[in-house]
Amino acid sequence: MTSEPIIYEGKAKIMKIIGDIAEMTFKDSLTAFNGKKRSSFDGKGAINAEISYILFKLLEKHGVNTHLLSRKDEKTLVVKKLEMIPLEVVVRNYVAGSLRRRVLLEEKSKLPFPIVELYYKNDELGDPMINSYHARLYGISEDTISEIEDKALRVNEILTKALESVGIILADFKLEFGYYKDGKILLGDEISPDTCRFWDKETMRSLDKDVFRFDLGDVRKAYLEALERIRNVKI
Ligand code: 5GP
């Protein structure tokens, strides 16, 4: 007996869940500032799907367990169905974005060590930054937090090195994790110019969603440049 697929549509992706697996289709839409700024461009979904595919494969090769199974078509990845942990885990190597409101350091300066931040995914509260005590209120244990933070820092090491080799600085990024059916914590969601700050190493120019957020130029060109470089990452 096959069960009916369950479909969730978000701002950037459609998830079609079929039993233990899910098809994650990347949309061409582009949103920022909690959906207040919207646009789209042809090919954006395919670019983000390919970048996520390459980077998840790279992480798997280096021993990080992710939800990736395969790429079904240009815009669709097949992934393991996870029970998502309601956290956004942000890792930062440089000063940018919301960190500017928390530290007296110059924009685009390098941090002396990576910073990990946790945000509780909740629309009503507007995804507030939380610590491990708050997380316990939501049933996320300290052990789970420390496992997630260790994994996020490992992802940071692998991606920083790989992207550096193609002239990209990984300024910061956001990850999401979930439980697989066997209870293991796997890296889920996506890794793309929507969820990372990628800067050209020579000029510090953005190759990511900041181009759209702050009208810094041709966003399609920026995403394509990120993809073309990431295709050359040696894995
Ligand atoms: P910030 O806190 O500076 O706005 O974001 C830090 C990093 O996490 C950036 O690379 C940003 O793109 C990513 N990020 C944080 N929150 C979200 C979110 O809700 N959605 C997406 N797509 N990325 C996020």
PDB file of C-alpha atoms and ligand atoms in Angstrom, residues 11-13 31 34 88-92 96-102 117 119 121 127 171-176 189-190 192-198 208-210 213, ligand 1:
ATOM      1  CA  LYS A  11       9.142  30.575   0.599  1.00  0.00           C
ATOM      2  CA  ALA A  12      12.041  28.960  -1.247  1.00  0.00           C
ATOM      3  CA  LYS A  13      11.247  25.235  -1.495  1.00  0.00           C
ATOM      4  CA  THR A  31      12.492  36.671  -0.493  1.00  0.00           C
ATOM      5  CA  ASN A  34      10.830  37.832   6.486  1.00  0.00           C
ATOM      6  CA  GLU A  88      18.500  27.805  12.872  1.00  0.00           C
ATOM      7  CA  VAL A  89      22.184  27.304  13.611  1.00  0.00           C
ATOM      8  CA  VAL A  90      24.281  30.214  12.345  1.00  0.00           C
ATOM      9  CA  VAL A  91      28.078  30.050  12.123  1.00  0.00           C
ATOM     10  CA  ARG A  92      30.015  33.266  11.569  1.00  0.00           C
ATOM     11  CA  ALA A  96      28.112  40.952   8.802  1.00  0.00           C
ATOM     12  CA  GLY A  97      24.346  41.072   9.011  1.00  0.00           C
ATOM     13  CA  SER A  98      22.720  40.912  12.434  1.00  0.00           C
ATOM     14  CA  LEU A  99      26.076  40.451  14.219  1.00  0.00           C
ATOM     15  CA  ARG A 100      26.765  44.138  13.569  1.00  0.00           C
ATOM     16  CA  ARG A 101      24.131  44.976  16.181  1.00  0.00           C
ATOM     17  CA  ARG A 102      25.875  42.862  18.841  1.00  0.00           C
ATOM     18  CA  GLU A 117      24.401  31.232  17.321  1.00  0.00           C
ATOM     19  CA  TYR A 119      17.717  30.880  16.707  1.00  0.00           C
ATOM     20  CA  LYS A 121      12.300  28.831  14.470  1.00  0.00           C
ATOM     21  CA  ASP A 127      12.868  33.569  15.145  1.00  0.00           C
ATOM     22  CA  ALA A 171      31.551  34.872   5.909  1.00  0.00           C
ATOM     23  CA  ASP A 172      28.619  33.163   7.623  1.00  0.00           C
ATOM     24  CA  PHE A 173      25.854  30.619   7.028  1.00  0.00           C
ATOM     25  CA  LYS A 174      22.765  29.004   8.501  1.00  0.00           C
ATOM     26  CA  LEU A 175      22.184  25.267   8.986  1.00  0.00           C
ATOM     27  CA  GLU A 176      19.227  23.189  10.096  1.00  0.00           C
ATOM     28  CA  ASP A 189      17.655  21.829   4.599  1.00  0.00           C
ATOM     29  CA  GLU A 190      19.957  23.536   2.044  1.00  0.00           C
ATOM     30  CA  SER A 192      23.107  27.927  -0.957  1.00  0.00           C
ATOM     31  CA  PRO A 193      23.536  31.650  -1.649  1.00  0.00           C
ATOM     32  CA  ASP A 194      20.150  32.042   0.107  1.00  0.00           C
ATOM     33  CA  THR A 195      21.562  30.709   3.373  1.00  0.00           C
ATOM     34  CA  CYS A 196      25.244  31.706   3.235  1.00  0.00           C
ATOM     35  CA  ARG A 197      27.280  34.863   2.817  1.00  0.00           C
ATOM     36  CA  PHE A 198      29.819  34.181   0.076  1.00  0.00           C
ATOM     37  CA  ASP A 208      24.761  35.714  -2.333  1.00  0.00           C
ATOM     38  CA  LYS A 209      21.365  36.960  -1.201  1.00  0.00           C
ATOM     39  CA  ASP A 210      22.809  40.226   0.158  1.00  0.00           C
ATOM     40  CA  ARG A 213      18.641  42.294   0.150  1.00  0.00           C
TER      41      ARG A 213
HETATM   42  P1  5GP B   1      21.996  37.235   9.891  1.00  0.00           P
HETATM   43  O1  5GP B   1      21.707  36.803  11.292  1.00  0.00           O
HETATM   44  O2  5GP B   1      23.263  38.026   9.794  1.00  0.00           O
HETATM   45  O3  5GP B   1      20.831  37.892   9.236  1.00  0.00           O
HETATM   46  O4  5GP B   1      22.234  35.894   9.050  1.00  0.00           O
HETATM   47  C1  5GP B   1      23.403  35.101   9.226  1.00  0.00           C
HETATM   48  C2  5GP B   1      23.510  34.072   8.120  1.00  0.00           C
HETATM   49  O5  5GP B   1      22.455  33.118   8.245  1.00  0.00           O
HETATM   50  C3  5GP B   1      23.355  34.650   6.712  1.00  0.00           C
HETATM   51  O6  5GP B   1      24.213  33.930   5.841  1.00  0.00           O
HETATM   52  C4  5GP B   1      21.895  34.415   6.358  1.00  0.00           C
HETATM   53  O7  5GP B   1      21.725  34.252   4.972  1.00  0.00           O
HETATM   54  C5  5GP B   1      21.582  33.130   7.118  1.00  0.00           C
HETATM   55  N1  5GP B   1      20.228  33.144   7.673  1.00  0.00           N
HETATM   56  C6  5GP B   1      19.838  33.541   8.898  1.00  0.00           C
HETATM   57  N2  5GP B   1      18.503  33.427   9.063  1.00  0.00           N
HETATM   58  C7  5GP B   1      18.018  32.935   7.907  1.00  0.00           C
HETATM   59  C8  5GP B   1      16.699  32.591   7.440  1.00  0.00           C
HETATM   60  O8  5GP B   1      15.689  32.692   8.141  1.00  0.00           O
HETATM   61  N3  5GP B   1      16.613  32.130   6.172  1.00  0.00           N
HETATM   62  C9  5GP B   1      17.715  32.005   5.379  1.00  0.00           C
HETATM   63  N4  5GP B   1      17.548  31.569   4.128  1.00  0.00           N
HETATM   64  N5  5GP B   1      18.956  32.298   5.785  1.00  0.00           N
HETATM   65  C10 5GP B   1      19.117  32.768   7.035  1.00  0.00           C
END
